[in-house]
Amino acid sequence: RKEVEQDPGPFNVPEGATVAFNCTYSNSASQSFFWYRQDCRKEPKLLMSVYSSGNEDGRFTAQLNRASQYISLLIRDSKLSDSATYLCVVKTSYDKVIFGPGTSLSVIP
Amino acid sequence: EAGVAQSPRYKIIEKRQSVAFWCNPISGHATLYWYQQILGQGPKLLIQFQNNGVVDDSQLPKDRFSAERLKGVDSTLKIQPAKLEDSAVYLCASRMKRKSSYNEQFFGPGTRLTVL
């Protein structure tokens, strides 16, 4: 089993739609969790951290379920500019950072 | 604040040749990572340094890949000899050492390697 797995995608959604991405991780000792965004031919950039209590940043909501080892990202009111690959990232002990394979999102006019 | 610098941005070589990549992390960032990202996949960690010491190199193909961070600042990643399957983007990232485990990784623009 891979350490971090994500929905395979791609997701093609119309503008204004709500879309959710799922991610699971295998190491129960994982300490912290993130969603990164990667635009085509660019480097990954932090979108948001994922806290145990869940957190929201504008149209983006992240949830963490430690018991199920599951992370989610919800995007409301999708914009064309949201088109990118979304990478689930898990940090274990010793600052080891593991990326999931990514889920591609295309928002269509 | 200057970001993570990498060079070269692009490199084309023939198989069995050697290649080296350079990374200069953000000033003060103790942790440095090298990732390999094959097209359509997420970044795969090759090696992680804490200052000039190796923390994790379990996924580094040590028969052909080597990396160093001699003075705990900039780092080089070398491939010798290169294979076709090494064609990928090589990303360098750095991170400040803080008590919080939620401090962000910052990535450089990457080096796109094509092996012919």
mmCIF file of C-alpha atoms in Angstrom:
data_model
loop_
_atom_site.group_PDB
_atom_site.id
_atom_site.type_symbol
_atom_site.label_atom_id
_atom_site.label_comp_id
_atom_site.label_asym_id
_atom_site.label_seq_id
_atom_site.Cartn_x
_atom_site.Cartn_y
_atom_site.Cartn_z
ATOM 1 C CA ARG A 1 0.000 0.000 0.000
ATOM 2 C CA LYS A 2 1.304 3.481 -0.877
ATOM 3 C CA GLU A 3 1.979 5.817 2.027
ATOM 4 C CA VAL A 4 -0.334 8.518 0.684
ATOM 5 C CA GLU A 5 -3.149 7.838 -1.786
ATOM 6 C CA GLN A 6 -5.521 10.227 -3.512
ATOM 7 C CA ASP A 7 -8.541 10.141 -5.800
ATOM 8 C CA PRO A 8 -7.117 9.342 -9.232
ATOM 9 C CA GLY A 9 -9.012 12.042 -11.120
ATOM 10 C CA PRO A 10 -9.061 13.969 -13.329
ATOM 11 C CA PHE A 11 -11.979 16.047 -12.124
ATOM 12 C CA ASN A 12 -13.703 18.182 -14.770
ATOM 13 C CA VAL A 13 -16.259 20.511 -13.205
ATOM 14 C CA PRO A 14 -18.202 23.584 -14.389
ATOM 15 C CA GLU A 15 -17.552 26.998 -12.902
ATOM 16 C CA GLY A 16 -19.434 27.472 -9.664
ATOM 17 C CA ALA A 17 -19.491 23.776 -8.789
ATOM 18 C CA THR A 18 -18.413 22.290 -5.493
ATOM 19 C CA VAL A 19 -15.727 19.619 -5.677
ATOM 20 C CA ALA A 20 -14.183 17.410 -3.016
ATOM 21 C CA PHE A 21 -10.852 15.601 -3.008
ATOM 22 C CA ASN A 22 -10.015 12.697 -0.753
ATOM 23 C CA CYS A 23 -6.708 11.444 0.568
ATOM 24 C CA THR A 24 -5.721 8.530 2.821
ATOM 25 C CA TYR A 25 -2.426 7.879 4.557
ATOM 26 C CA SER A 26 -0.985 4.678 5.969
ATOM 27 C CA ASN A 27 1.272 5.828 8.822
ATOM 28 C CA SER A 28 -0.818 6.340 11.941
ATOM 29 C CA ALA A 29 2.088 8.238 13.539
ATOM 30 C CA SER A 30 1.869 11.010 10.935
ATOM 31 C CA GLN A 31 2.013 14.392 12.595
ATOM 32 C CA SER A 32 0.853 17.075 10.227
ATOM 33 C CA PHE A 33 -1.025 17.374 6.986
ATOM 34 C CA PHE A 34 -1.202 19.793 4.091
ATOM 35 C CA TRP A 35 -2.750 20.441 0.736
ATOM 36 C CA TYR A 36 -0.422 21.816 -1.916
ATOM 37 C CA ARG A 37 -1.402 23.148 -5.295
ATOM 38 C CA GLN A 38 0.705 22.650 -8.394
ATOM 39 C CA ASP A 39 0.054 24.537 -11.619
ATOM 40 C CA CYS A 40 1.176 23.049 -14.913
ATOM 41 C CA ARG A 41 4.985 23.115 -15.219
ATOM 42 C CA LYS A 42 5.346 24.972 -11.934
ATOM 43 C CA GLU A 43 6.551 24.016 -8.473
ATOM 44 C CA PRO A 44 4.121 22.969 -5.716
ATOM 45 C CA LYS A 45 2.920 25.713 -3.395
ATOM 46 C CA LEU A 46 1.194 25.444 -0.053
ATOM 47 C CA LEU A 47 -2.574 25.844 -0.315
ATOM 48 C CA MET A 48 -3.451 25.157 3.301
ATOM 49 C CA SER A 49 -2.496 23.175 6.348
ATOM 50 C CA VAL A 50 -5.004 20.680 7.706
ATOM 51 C CA TYR A 51 -5.663 20.831 11.435
ATOM 52 C CA SER A 52 -7.409 18.273 13.603
ATOM 53 C CA SER A 53 -10.378 20.556 14.146
ATOM 54 C CA GLY A 54 -10.762 21.230 10.437
ATOM 55 C CA ASN A 55 -10.121 24.607 8.923
ATOM 56 C CA GLU A 56 -11.495 26.925 6.303
ATOM 57 C CA ASP A 57 -9.880 29.543 4.097
ATOM 58 C CA GLY A 58 -12.393 31.361 1.929
ATOM 59 C CA ARG A 59 -13.831 28.855 -0.527
ATOM 60 C CA PHE A 60 -11.542 26.065 0.670
ATOM 61 C CA THR A 61 -12.277 23.729 3.585
ATOM 62 C CA ALA A 62 -9.942 21.015 4.830
ATOM 63 C CA GLN A 63 -10.880 18.178 7.156
ATOM 64 C CA LEU A 64 -8.804 15.579 8.975
ATOM 65 C CA ASN A 65 -10.017 12.298 10.426
ATOM 66 C CA ARG A 66 -7.121 10.729 12.332
ATOM 67 C CA ALA A 67 -9.094 7.611 13.277
ATOM 68 C CA SER A 68 -9.747 6.809 9.619
ATOM 69 C CA GLN A 69 -6.418 8.291 8.446
ATOM 70 C CA TYR A 70 -8.287 10.399 5.962
ATOM 71 C CA ILE A 71 -7.958 13.989 4.735
ATOM 72 C CA SER A 72 -10.302 15.934 2.506
ATOM 73 C CA LEU A 73 -10.340 19.212 0.622
ATOM 74 C CA LEU A 74 -13.581 20.896 -0.412
ATOM 75 C CA ILE A 75 -13.633 23.709 -2.953
ATOM 76 C CA ARG A 76 -16.848 25.703 -3.202
ATOM 77 C CA ASP A 77 -17.878 27.974 -6.072
ATOM 78 C CA SER A 78 -15.062 26.738 -8.337
ATOM 79 C CA LYS A 79 -13.237 29.328 -10.426
ATOM 80 C CA LEU A 80 -11.340 28.833 -13.665
ATOM 81 C CA SER A 81 -8.200 29.769 -11.749
ATOM 82 C CA ASP A 82 -8.670 26.746 -9.463
ATOM 83 C CA SER A 83 -7.602 24.465 -12.330
ATOM 84 C CA ALA A 84 -4.451 22.744 -11.109
ATOM 85 C CA THR A 85 -3.216 19.534 -9.527
ATOM 86 C CA TYR A 86 -3.926 19.204 -5.806
ATOM 87 C CA LEU A 87 -1.342 17.293 -3.796
ATOM 88 C CA CYS A 88 -2.051 15.743 -0.404
ATOM 89 C CA VAL A 89 1.023 15.933 1.824
ATOM 90 C CA VAL A 90 1.752 14.131 5.075
ATOM 91 C CA LYS A 91 4.591 14.835 7.482
ATOM 92 C CA THR A 92 5.837 12.020 9.651
ATOM 93 C CA SER A 93 8.457 12.121 12.357
ATOM 94 C CA TYR A 94 11.900 13.621 11.641
ATOM 95 C CA ASP A 95 10.312 16.099 9.226
ATOM 96 C CA LYS A 96 9.901 13.437 6.528
ATOM 97 C CA VAL A 97 7.406 14.816 4.028
ATOM 98 C CA ILE A 98 5.491 12.489 1.703
ATOM 99 C CA PHE A 99 3.440 13.633 -1.275
ATOM 100 C CA GLY A 100 0.461 11.860 -2.718
ATOM 101 C CA PRO A 101 0.216 11.341 -6.489
ATOM 102 C CA GLY A 102 -2.046 14.364 -6.926
ATOM 103 C CA THR A 103 -5.541 14.891 -8.286
ATOM 104 C CA SER A 104 -5.996 17.006 -11.381
ATOM 105 C CA LEU A 105 -8.827 19.543 -11.483
ATOM 106 C CA SER A 106 -10.084 21.315 -14.582
ATOM 107 C CA VAL A 107 -12.756 23.970 -14.095
ATOM 108 C CA ILE A 108 -14.676 24.468 -17.310
ATOM 109 C CA PRO A 109 -16.434 27.712 -18.339
ATOM 110 C CA GLU B 1 12.862 37.219 0.993
ATOM 111 C CA ALA B 2 14.678 35.354 -1.769
ATOM 112 C CA GLY B 3 13.218 31.978 -2.644
ATOM 113 C CA VAL B 4 14.845 28.618 -3.254
ATOM 114 C CA ALA B 5 17.209 28.854 -6.196
ATOM 115 C CA GLN B 6 17.954 25.982 -8.555
ATOM 116 C CA SER B 7 20.121 25.611 -11.619
ATOM 117 C CA PRO B 8 20.101 24.746 -14.382
ATOM 118 C CA ARG B 9 16.407 25.082 -15.225
ATOM 119 C CA TYR B 10 16.645 22.660 -18.120
ATOM 120 C CA LYS B 11 19.104 19.950 -19.065
ATOM 121 C CA ILE B 12 19.179 17.511 -21.962
ATOM 122 C CA ILE B 13 21.714 14.692 -21.910
ATOM 123 C CA GLU B 14 22.221 11.313 -23.477
ATOM 124 C CA LYS B 15 21.911 8.125 -21.467
ATOM 125 C CA ARG B 16 25.059 7.073 -19.622
ATOM 126 C CA GLN B 17 26.172 10.697 -19.314
ATOM 127 C CA SER B 18 26.534 12.465 -15.973
ATOM 128 C CA VAL B 19 24.615 15.489 -14.751
ATOM 129 C CA ALA B 20 24.599 17.665 -11.646
ATOM 130 C CA PHE B 21 21.955 19.948 -10.205
ATOM 131 C CA TRP B 22 22.464 22.756 -7.725
ATOM 132 C CA CYS B 23 20.155 24.149 -5.055
ATOM 133 C CA ASN B 24 20.479 27.127 -2.737
ATOM 134 C CA PRO B 25 17.768 27.082 -0.053
ATOM 135 C CA ILE B 26 16.185 30.041 1.668
ATOM 136 C CA SER B 27 18.618 31.593 4.116
ATOM 137 C CA GLY B 28 18.317 30.065 7.569
ATOM 138 C CA HIS B 29 16.427 26.957 6.453
ATOM 139 C CA ALA B 30 18.069 23.987 8.091
ATOM 140 C CA THR B 31 16.124 21.270 6.266
ATOM 141 C CA LEU B 32 16.663 20.669 2.555
ATOM 142 C CA TYR B 33 14.874 18.143 0.376
ATOM 143 C CA TRP B 34 15.458 16.796 -3.113
ATOM 144 C CA TYR B 35 12.437 15.370 -4.932
ATOM 145 C CA GLN B 36 12.027 13.633 -8.263
ATOM 146 C CA GLN B 37 8.751 14.325 -10.064
ATOM 147 C CA ILE B 38 7.945 12.191 -13.075
ATOM 148 C CA LEU B 39 5.267 13.557 -15.390
ATOM 149 C CA GLY B 40 1.791 12.848 -14.036
ATOM 150 C CA GLN B 41 3.007 11.806 -10.590
ATOM 151 C CA GLY B 42 3.507 13.505 -7.241
ATOM 152 C CA PRO B 43 6.990 14.462 -6.061
ATOM 153 C CA LYS B 44 8.988 11.514 -4.694
ATOM 154 C CA LEU B 45 11.470 12.250 -1.918
ATOM 155 C CA LEU B 46 15.016 11.303 -2.872
ATOM 156 C CA ILE B 47 16.983 12.683 0.058
ATOM 157 C CA GLN B 48 16.474 14.931 3.061
ATOM 158 C CA PHE B 49 19.226 16.882 4.840
ATOM 159 C CA GLN B 50 19.134 18.463 8.274
ATOM 160 C CA ASN B 51 21.978 20.995 8.114
ATOM 161 C CA ASN B 52 24.785 18.938 6.531
ATOM 162 C CA GLY B 53 23.578 15.545 7.770
ATOM 163 C CA VAL B 54 21.400 13.073 5.870
ATOM 164 C CA VAL B 55 18.078 12.361 7.603
ATOM 165 C CA ASP B 56 16.509 10.117 4.969
ATOM 166 C CA ASP B 57 17.902 8.753 1.715
ATOM 167 C CA SER B 58 15.925 5.517 1.620
ATOM 168 C CA GLN B 59 14.544 6.182 -1.859
ATOM 169 C CA LEU B 60 17.757 7.471 -3.404
ATOM 170 C CA PRO B 61 19.114 5.031 -6.045
ATOM 171 C CA LYS B 62 22.575 5.061 -4.554
ATOM 172 C CA ASP B 63 24.170 3.121 -7.385
ATOM 173 C CA ARG B 64 23.775 6.168 -9.617
ATOM 174 C CA PHE B 65 22.535 9.102 -7.541
ATOM 175 C CA SER B 66 24.516 11.043 -4.967
ATOM 176 C CA ALA B 67 23.881 14.246 -3.069
ATOM 177 C CA GLU B 68 25.807 16.420 -0.688
ATOM 178 C CA ARG B 69 25.332 19.499 1.438
ATOM 179 C CA LEU B 70 28.836 19.972 2.719
ATOM 180 C CA LYS B 71 28.486 23.280 4.546
ATOM 181 C CA GLY B 72 24.855 22.890 5.470
ATOM 182 C CA VAL B 73 23.742 25.549 3.016
ATOM 183 C CA ASP B 74 23.611 24.795 -0.717
ATOM 184 C CA SER B 75 23.395 21.294 -2.114
ATOM 185 C CA THR B 76 24.189 19.350 -5.264
ATOM 186 C CA LEU B 77 22.476 16.265 -6.645
ATOM 187 C CA LYS B 78 24.365 14.150 -9.169
ATOM 188 C CA ILE B 79 23.329 11.358 -11.485
ATOM 189 C CA GLN B 80 26.052 9.148 -12.931
ATOM 190 C CA PRO B 81 25.345 7.459 -15.283
ATOM 191 C CA ALA B 82 21.897 8.669 -16.323
ATOM 192 C CA LYS B 83 19.183 6.321 -17.598
ATOM 193 C CA LEU B 84 16.155 7.075 -19.733
ATOM 194 C CA GLU B 85 13.858 6.643 -16.725
ATOM 195 C CA ASP B 86 15.634 9.489 -14.918
ATOM 196 C CA SER B 87 13.817 11.968 -17.158
ATOM 197 C CA ALA B 88 11.854 14.055 -14.667
ATOM 198 C CA VAL B 89 11.738 17.367 -12.868
ATOM 199 C CA TYR B 90 14.105 17.529 -9.902
ATOM 200 C CA LEU B 91 12.704 19.778 -7.207
ATOM 201 C CA CYS B 92 14.590 21.200 -4.284
ATOM 202 C CA ALA B 93 12.702 22.409 -1.221
ATOM 203 C CA SER B 94 13.689 23.899 2.096
ATOM 204 C CA ARG B 95 12.060 24.322 5.454
ATOM 205 C CA MET B 96 12.896 26.192 8.622
ATOM 206 C CA LYS B 97 13.379 24.110 11.742
ATOM 207 C CA ARG B 98 10.657 25.160 14.177
ATOM 208 C CA LYS B 99 8.864 23.560 17.094
ATOM 209 C CA SER B 100 5.618 23.586 15.164
ATOM 210 C CA SER B 101 5.285 20.714 12.719
ATOM 211 C CA TYR B 102 3.164 22.928 10.487
ATOM 212 C CA ASN B 103 5.910 25.074 9.044
ATOM 213 C CA GLU B 104 5.798 25.288 5.287
ATOM 214 C CA GLN B 105 8.095 23.759 2.689
ATOM 215 C CA PHE B 106 9.198 26.157 -0.023
ATOM 216 C CA PHE B 107 10.077 24.806 -3.426
ATOM 217 C CA GLY B 108 12.468 25.986 -6.084
ATOM 218 C CA PRO B 109 11.406 26.154 -9.738
ATOM 219 C CA GLY B 110 12.929 22.739 -10.461
ATOM 220 C CA THR B 111 15.334 21.386 -13.050
ATOM 221 C CA ARG B 112 13.698 19.614 -15.977
ATOM 222 C CA LEU B 113 15.946 16.748 -17.067
ATOM 223 C CA THR B 114 15.511 14.956 -20.370
ATOM 224 C CA VAL B 115 17.593 11.844 -20.981
ATOM 225 C CA LEU B 116 17.765 10.765 -24.636
#
